[in-house]
PDB file of C-alpha atoms in Angstrom:
ATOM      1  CA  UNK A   1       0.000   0.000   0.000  1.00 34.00           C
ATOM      2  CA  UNK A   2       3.212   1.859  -0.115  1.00 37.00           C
ATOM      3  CA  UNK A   3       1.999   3.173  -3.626  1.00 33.00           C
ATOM      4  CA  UNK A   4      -0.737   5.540  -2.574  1.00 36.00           C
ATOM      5  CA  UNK A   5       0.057   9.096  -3.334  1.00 46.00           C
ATOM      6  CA  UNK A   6       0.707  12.287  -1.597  1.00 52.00           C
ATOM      7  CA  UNK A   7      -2.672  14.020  -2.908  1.00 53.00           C
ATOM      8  CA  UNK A   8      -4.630  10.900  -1.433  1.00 87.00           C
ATOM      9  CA  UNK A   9      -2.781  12.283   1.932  1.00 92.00           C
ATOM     10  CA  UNK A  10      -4.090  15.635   1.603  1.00 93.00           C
ATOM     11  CA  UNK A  11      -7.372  14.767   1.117  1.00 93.00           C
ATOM     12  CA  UNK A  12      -7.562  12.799   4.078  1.00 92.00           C
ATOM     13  CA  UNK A  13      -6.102  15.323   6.054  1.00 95.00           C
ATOM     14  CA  UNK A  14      -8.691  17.367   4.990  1.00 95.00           C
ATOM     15  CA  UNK A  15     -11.331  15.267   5.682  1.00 94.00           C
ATOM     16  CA  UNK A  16      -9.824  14.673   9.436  1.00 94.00           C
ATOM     17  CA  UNK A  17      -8.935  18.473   9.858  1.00 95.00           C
ATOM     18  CA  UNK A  18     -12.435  19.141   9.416  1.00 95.00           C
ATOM     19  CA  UNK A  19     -13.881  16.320  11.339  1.00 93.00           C
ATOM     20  CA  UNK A  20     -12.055  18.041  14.264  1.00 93.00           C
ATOM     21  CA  UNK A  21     -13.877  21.101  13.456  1.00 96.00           C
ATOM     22  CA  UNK A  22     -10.374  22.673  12.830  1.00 96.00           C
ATOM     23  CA  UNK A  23      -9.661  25.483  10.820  1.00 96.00           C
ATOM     24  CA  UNK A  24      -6.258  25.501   8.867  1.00 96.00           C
ATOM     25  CA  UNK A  25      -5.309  28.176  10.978  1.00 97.00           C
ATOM     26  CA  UNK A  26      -6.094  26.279  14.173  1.00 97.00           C
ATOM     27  CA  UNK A  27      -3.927  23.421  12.887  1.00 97.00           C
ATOM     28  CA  UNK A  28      -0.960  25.194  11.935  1.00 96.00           C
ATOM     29  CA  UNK A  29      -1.252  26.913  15.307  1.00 97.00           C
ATOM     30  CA  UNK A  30      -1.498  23.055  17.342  1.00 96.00           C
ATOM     31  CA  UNK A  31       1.370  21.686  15.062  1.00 96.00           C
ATOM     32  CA  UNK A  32       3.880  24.505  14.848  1.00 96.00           C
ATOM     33  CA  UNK A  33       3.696  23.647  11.502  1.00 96.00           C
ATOM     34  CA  UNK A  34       3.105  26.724   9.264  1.00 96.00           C
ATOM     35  CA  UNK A  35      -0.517  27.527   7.269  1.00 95.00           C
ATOM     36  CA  UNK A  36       1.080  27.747   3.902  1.00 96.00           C
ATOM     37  CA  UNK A  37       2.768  24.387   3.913  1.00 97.00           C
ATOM     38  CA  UNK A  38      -0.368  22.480   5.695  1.00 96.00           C
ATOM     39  CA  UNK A  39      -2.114  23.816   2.948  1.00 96.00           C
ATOM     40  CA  UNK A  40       0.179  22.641   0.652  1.00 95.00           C
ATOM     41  CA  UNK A  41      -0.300  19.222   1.845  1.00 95.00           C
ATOM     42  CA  UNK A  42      -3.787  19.499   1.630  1.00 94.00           C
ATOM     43  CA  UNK A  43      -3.644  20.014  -1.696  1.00 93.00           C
ATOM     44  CA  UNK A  44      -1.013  17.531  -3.142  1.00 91.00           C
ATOM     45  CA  UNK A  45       1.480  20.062  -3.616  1.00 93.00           C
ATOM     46  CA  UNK A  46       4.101  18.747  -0.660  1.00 92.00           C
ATOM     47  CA  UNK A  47       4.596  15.461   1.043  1.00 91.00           C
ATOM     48  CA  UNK A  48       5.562  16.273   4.572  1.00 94.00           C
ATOM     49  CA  UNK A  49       8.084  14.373   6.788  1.00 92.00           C
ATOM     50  CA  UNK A  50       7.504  12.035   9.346  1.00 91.00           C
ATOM     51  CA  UNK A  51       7.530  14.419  12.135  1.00 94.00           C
ATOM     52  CA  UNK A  52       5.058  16.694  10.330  1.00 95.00           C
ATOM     53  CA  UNK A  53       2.788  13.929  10.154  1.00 95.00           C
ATOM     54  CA  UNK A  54       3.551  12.929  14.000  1.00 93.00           C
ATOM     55  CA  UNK A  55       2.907  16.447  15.212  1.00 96.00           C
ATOM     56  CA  UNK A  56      -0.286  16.602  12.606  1.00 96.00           C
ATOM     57  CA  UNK A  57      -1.678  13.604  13.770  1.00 93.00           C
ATOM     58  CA  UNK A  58      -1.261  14.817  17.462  1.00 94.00           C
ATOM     59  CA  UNK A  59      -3.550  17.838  16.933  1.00 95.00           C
ATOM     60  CA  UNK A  60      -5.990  15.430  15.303  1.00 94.00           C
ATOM     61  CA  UNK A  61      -5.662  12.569  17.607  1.00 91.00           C
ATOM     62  CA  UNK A  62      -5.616   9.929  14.554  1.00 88.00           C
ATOM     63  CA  UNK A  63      -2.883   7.291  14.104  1.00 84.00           C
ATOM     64  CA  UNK A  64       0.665   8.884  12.950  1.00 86.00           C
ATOM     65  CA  UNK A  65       0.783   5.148  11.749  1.00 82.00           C
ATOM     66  CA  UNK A  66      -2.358   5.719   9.293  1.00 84.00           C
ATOM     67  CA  UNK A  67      -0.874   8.974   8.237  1.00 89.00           C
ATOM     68  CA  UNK A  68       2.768   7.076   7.617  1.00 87.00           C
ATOM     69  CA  UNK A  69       0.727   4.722   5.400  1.00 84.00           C
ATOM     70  CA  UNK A  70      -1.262   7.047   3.203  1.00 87.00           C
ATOM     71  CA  UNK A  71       1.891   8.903   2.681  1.00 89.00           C
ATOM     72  CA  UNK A  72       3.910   5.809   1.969  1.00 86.00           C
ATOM     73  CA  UNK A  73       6.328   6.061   4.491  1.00 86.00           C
ATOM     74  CA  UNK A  74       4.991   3.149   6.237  1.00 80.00           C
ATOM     75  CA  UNK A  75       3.863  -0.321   4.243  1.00 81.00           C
ATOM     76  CA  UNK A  76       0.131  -1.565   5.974  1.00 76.00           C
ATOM     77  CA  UNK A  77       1.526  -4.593   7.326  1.00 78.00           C
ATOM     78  CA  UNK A  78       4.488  -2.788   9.009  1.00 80.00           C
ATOM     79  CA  UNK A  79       1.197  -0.115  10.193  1.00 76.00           C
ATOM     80  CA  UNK A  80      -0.407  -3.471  11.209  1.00 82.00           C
ATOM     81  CA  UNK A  81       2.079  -4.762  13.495  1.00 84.00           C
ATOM     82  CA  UNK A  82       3.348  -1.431  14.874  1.00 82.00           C
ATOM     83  CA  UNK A  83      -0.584  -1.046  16.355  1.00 82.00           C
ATOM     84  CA  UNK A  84      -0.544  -4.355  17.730  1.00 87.00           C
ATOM     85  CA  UNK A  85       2.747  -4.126  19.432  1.00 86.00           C
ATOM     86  CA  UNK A  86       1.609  -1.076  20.777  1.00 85.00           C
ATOM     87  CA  UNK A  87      -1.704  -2.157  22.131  1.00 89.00           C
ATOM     88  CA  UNK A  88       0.407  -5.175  23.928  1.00 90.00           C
ATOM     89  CA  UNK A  89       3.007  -2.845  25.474  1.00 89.00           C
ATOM     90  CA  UNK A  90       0.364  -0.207  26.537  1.00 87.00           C
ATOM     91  CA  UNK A  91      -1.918  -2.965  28.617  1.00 90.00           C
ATOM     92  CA  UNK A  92      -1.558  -2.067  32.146  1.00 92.00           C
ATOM     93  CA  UNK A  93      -3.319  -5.615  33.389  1.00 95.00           C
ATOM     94  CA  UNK A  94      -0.508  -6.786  32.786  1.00 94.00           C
ATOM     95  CA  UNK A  95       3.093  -6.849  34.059  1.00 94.00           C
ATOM     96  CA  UNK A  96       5.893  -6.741  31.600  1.00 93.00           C
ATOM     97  CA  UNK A  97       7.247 -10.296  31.548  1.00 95.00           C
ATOM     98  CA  UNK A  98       3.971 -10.705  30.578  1.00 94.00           C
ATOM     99  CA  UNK A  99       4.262  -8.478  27.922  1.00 93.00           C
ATOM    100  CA  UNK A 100       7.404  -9.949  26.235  1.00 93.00           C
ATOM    101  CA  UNK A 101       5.769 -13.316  26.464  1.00 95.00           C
ATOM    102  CA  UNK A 102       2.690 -12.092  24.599  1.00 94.00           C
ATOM    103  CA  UNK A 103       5.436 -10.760  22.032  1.00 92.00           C
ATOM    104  CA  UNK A 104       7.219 -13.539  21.977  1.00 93.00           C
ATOM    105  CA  UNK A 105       4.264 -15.584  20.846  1.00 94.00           C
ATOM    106  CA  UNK A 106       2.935 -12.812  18.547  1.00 90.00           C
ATOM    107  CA  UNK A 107       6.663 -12.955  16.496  1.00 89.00           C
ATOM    108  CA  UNK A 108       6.518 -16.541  16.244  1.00 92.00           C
ATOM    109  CA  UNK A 109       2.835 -16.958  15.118  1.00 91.00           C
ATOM    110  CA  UNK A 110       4.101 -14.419  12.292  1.00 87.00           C
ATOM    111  CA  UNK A 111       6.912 -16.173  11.647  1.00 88.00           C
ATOM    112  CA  UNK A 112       5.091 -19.483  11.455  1.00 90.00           C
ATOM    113  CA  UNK A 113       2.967 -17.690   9.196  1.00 88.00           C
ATOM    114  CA  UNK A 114       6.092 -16.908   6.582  1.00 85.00           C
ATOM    115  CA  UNK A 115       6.134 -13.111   8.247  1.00 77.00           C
ATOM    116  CA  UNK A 116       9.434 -11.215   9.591  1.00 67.00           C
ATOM    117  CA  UNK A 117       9.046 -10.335  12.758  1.00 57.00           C
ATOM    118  CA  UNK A 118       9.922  -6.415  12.197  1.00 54.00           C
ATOM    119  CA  UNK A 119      13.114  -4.498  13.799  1.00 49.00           C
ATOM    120  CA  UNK A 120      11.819  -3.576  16.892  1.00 49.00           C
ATOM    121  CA  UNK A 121      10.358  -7.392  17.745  1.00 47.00           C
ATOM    122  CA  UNK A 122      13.397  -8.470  19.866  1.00 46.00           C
ATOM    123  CA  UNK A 123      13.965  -5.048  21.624  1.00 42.00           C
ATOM    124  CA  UNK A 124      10.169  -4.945  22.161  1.00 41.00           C
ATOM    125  CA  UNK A 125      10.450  -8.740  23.249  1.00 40.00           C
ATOM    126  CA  UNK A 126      13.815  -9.184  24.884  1.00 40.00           C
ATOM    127  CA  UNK A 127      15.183 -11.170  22.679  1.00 39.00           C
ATOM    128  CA  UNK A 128      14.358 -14.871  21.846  1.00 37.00           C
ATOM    129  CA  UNK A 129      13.245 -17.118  24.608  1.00 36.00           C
ATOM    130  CA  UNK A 130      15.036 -19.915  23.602  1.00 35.00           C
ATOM    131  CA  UNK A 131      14.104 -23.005  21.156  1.00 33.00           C
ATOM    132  CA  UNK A 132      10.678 -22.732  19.593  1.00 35.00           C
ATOM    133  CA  UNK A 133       8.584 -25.426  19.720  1.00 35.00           C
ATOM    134  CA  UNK A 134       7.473 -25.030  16.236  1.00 37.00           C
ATOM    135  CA  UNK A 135      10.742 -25.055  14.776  1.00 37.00           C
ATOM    136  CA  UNK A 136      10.692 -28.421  11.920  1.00 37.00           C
ATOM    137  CA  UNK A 137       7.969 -29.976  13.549  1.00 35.00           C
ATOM    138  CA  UNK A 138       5.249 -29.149  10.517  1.00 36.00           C
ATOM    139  CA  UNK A 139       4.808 -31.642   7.664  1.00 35.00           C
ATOM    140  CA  UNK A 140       5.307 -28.871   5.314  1.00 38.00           C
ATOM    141  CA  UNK A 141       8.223 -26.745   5.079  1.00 39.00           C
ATOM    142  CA  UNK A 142       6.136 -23.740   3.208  1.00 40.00           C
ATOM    143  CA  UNK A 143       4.776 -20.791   5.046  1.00 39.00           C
ATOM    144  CA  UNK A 144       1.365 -20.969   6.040  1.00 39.00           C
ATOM    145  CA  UNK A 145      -1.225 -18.150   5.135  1.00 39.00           C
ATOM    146  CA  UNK A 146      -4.266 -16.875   5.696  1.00 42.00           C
ATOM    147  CA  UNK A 147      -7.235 -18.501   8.414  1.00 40.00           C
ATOM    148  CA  UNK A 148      -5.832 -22.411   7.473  1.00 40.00           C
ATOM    149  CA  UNK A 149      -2.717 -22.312   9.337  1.00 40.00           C
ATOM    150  CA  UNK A 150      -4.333 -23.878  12.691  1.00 42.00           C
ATOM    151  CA  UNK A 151      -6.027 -26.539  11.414  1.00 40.00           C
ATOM    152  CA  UNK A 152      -2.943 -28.184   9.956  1.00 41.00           C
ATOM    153  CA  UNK A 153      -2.058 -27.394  13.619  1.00 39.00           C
ATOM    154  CA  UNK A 154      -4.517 -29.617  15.198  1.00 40.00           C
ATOM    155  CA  UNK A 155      -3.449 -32.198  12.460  1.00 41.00           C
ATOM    156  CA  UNK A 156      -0.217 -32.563  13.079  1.00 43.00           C
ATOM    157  CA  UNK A 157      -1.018 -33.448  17.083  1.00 46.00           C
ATOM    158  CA  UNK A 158      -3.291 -36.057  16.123  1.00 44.00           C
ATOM    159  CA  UNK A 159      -2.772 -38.865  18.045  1.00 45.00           C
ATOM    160  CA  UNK A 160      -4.579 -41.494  15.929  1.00 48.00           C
ATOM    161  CA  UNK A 161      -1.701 -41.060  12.976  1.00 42.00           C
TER     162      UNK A 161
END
């Protein structure tokens, strides 16, 4: 999704901007980020940087993520994970073994799945707890995809075969 381009940006600024029931004047003044160039976004004219689009989404309370996206910093997978690693770390039921554990299993669901873990997973997670039970214990050598990668699960634990 990395393809989308920098007018698609604007418009959606646009549309959040005035969701907020913010002028451009009253955004420029929340960002620090000046009228003419915000307007300039707006309208296709300029893709901003990444802190732009941090301090923009701020004063819009939207996603710097989604903005990252739509400007093609960011790919929607990336977006994806980032959001879910972030909704993980930010639970305050629980403690933060916890948390690494959760992102421990997270990374190697994905990477079951045939997905890199991205370059944050081992800060995020501590590193890796040591051997995976998963690793060459699947029929198939092949990433899995999509909803069908538990039921070969289930399979493989069968203790009929």
């Amino acid at each position: 999704m990395a393809s989308l381009n920098v007018g698609n940006l604007g418009e959606y600024l646009r549309e959040q901007r005035r969701a907020a029931q913010l002028s451009l004047r009253q955004l420029a003044d929340a960002t620090g980020v000046s009228n003419p160039y915000l307007s300039q976004i707006e309208r296709g004219l300029r893709k901003p940087s990444a802190d732009v689009l941090q301090q923009v989404a701020k004063a819009l309370r939207i996603s710097a993520e989604t903005l990252y996206v739509r400007a093609g910093i960011l790919d929607e997978r990336e977006r994806e994970e980032l959001e879910t690693r972030a909704v993980i770390l930010a639970d305050p039921s629980i403690n933060e073994r916890q948390k690494n554990v959760l992102l421990q299993i997270y990374d190697s669901f994905r990477r079951e799945n045939g997905f890199v873990p991205g370059p944050d997973a081992d800060a995020d997670a501590d590193g890796d707890a040591g051997p995976r039970k998963d690793a060459g214990s699947r029929k198939d050598a092949g990433p899995r995809k999509g909803d069908d990668a538990g039921a070969d699960a289930a399979e493989d634990q069968d203790p009929h075969s």
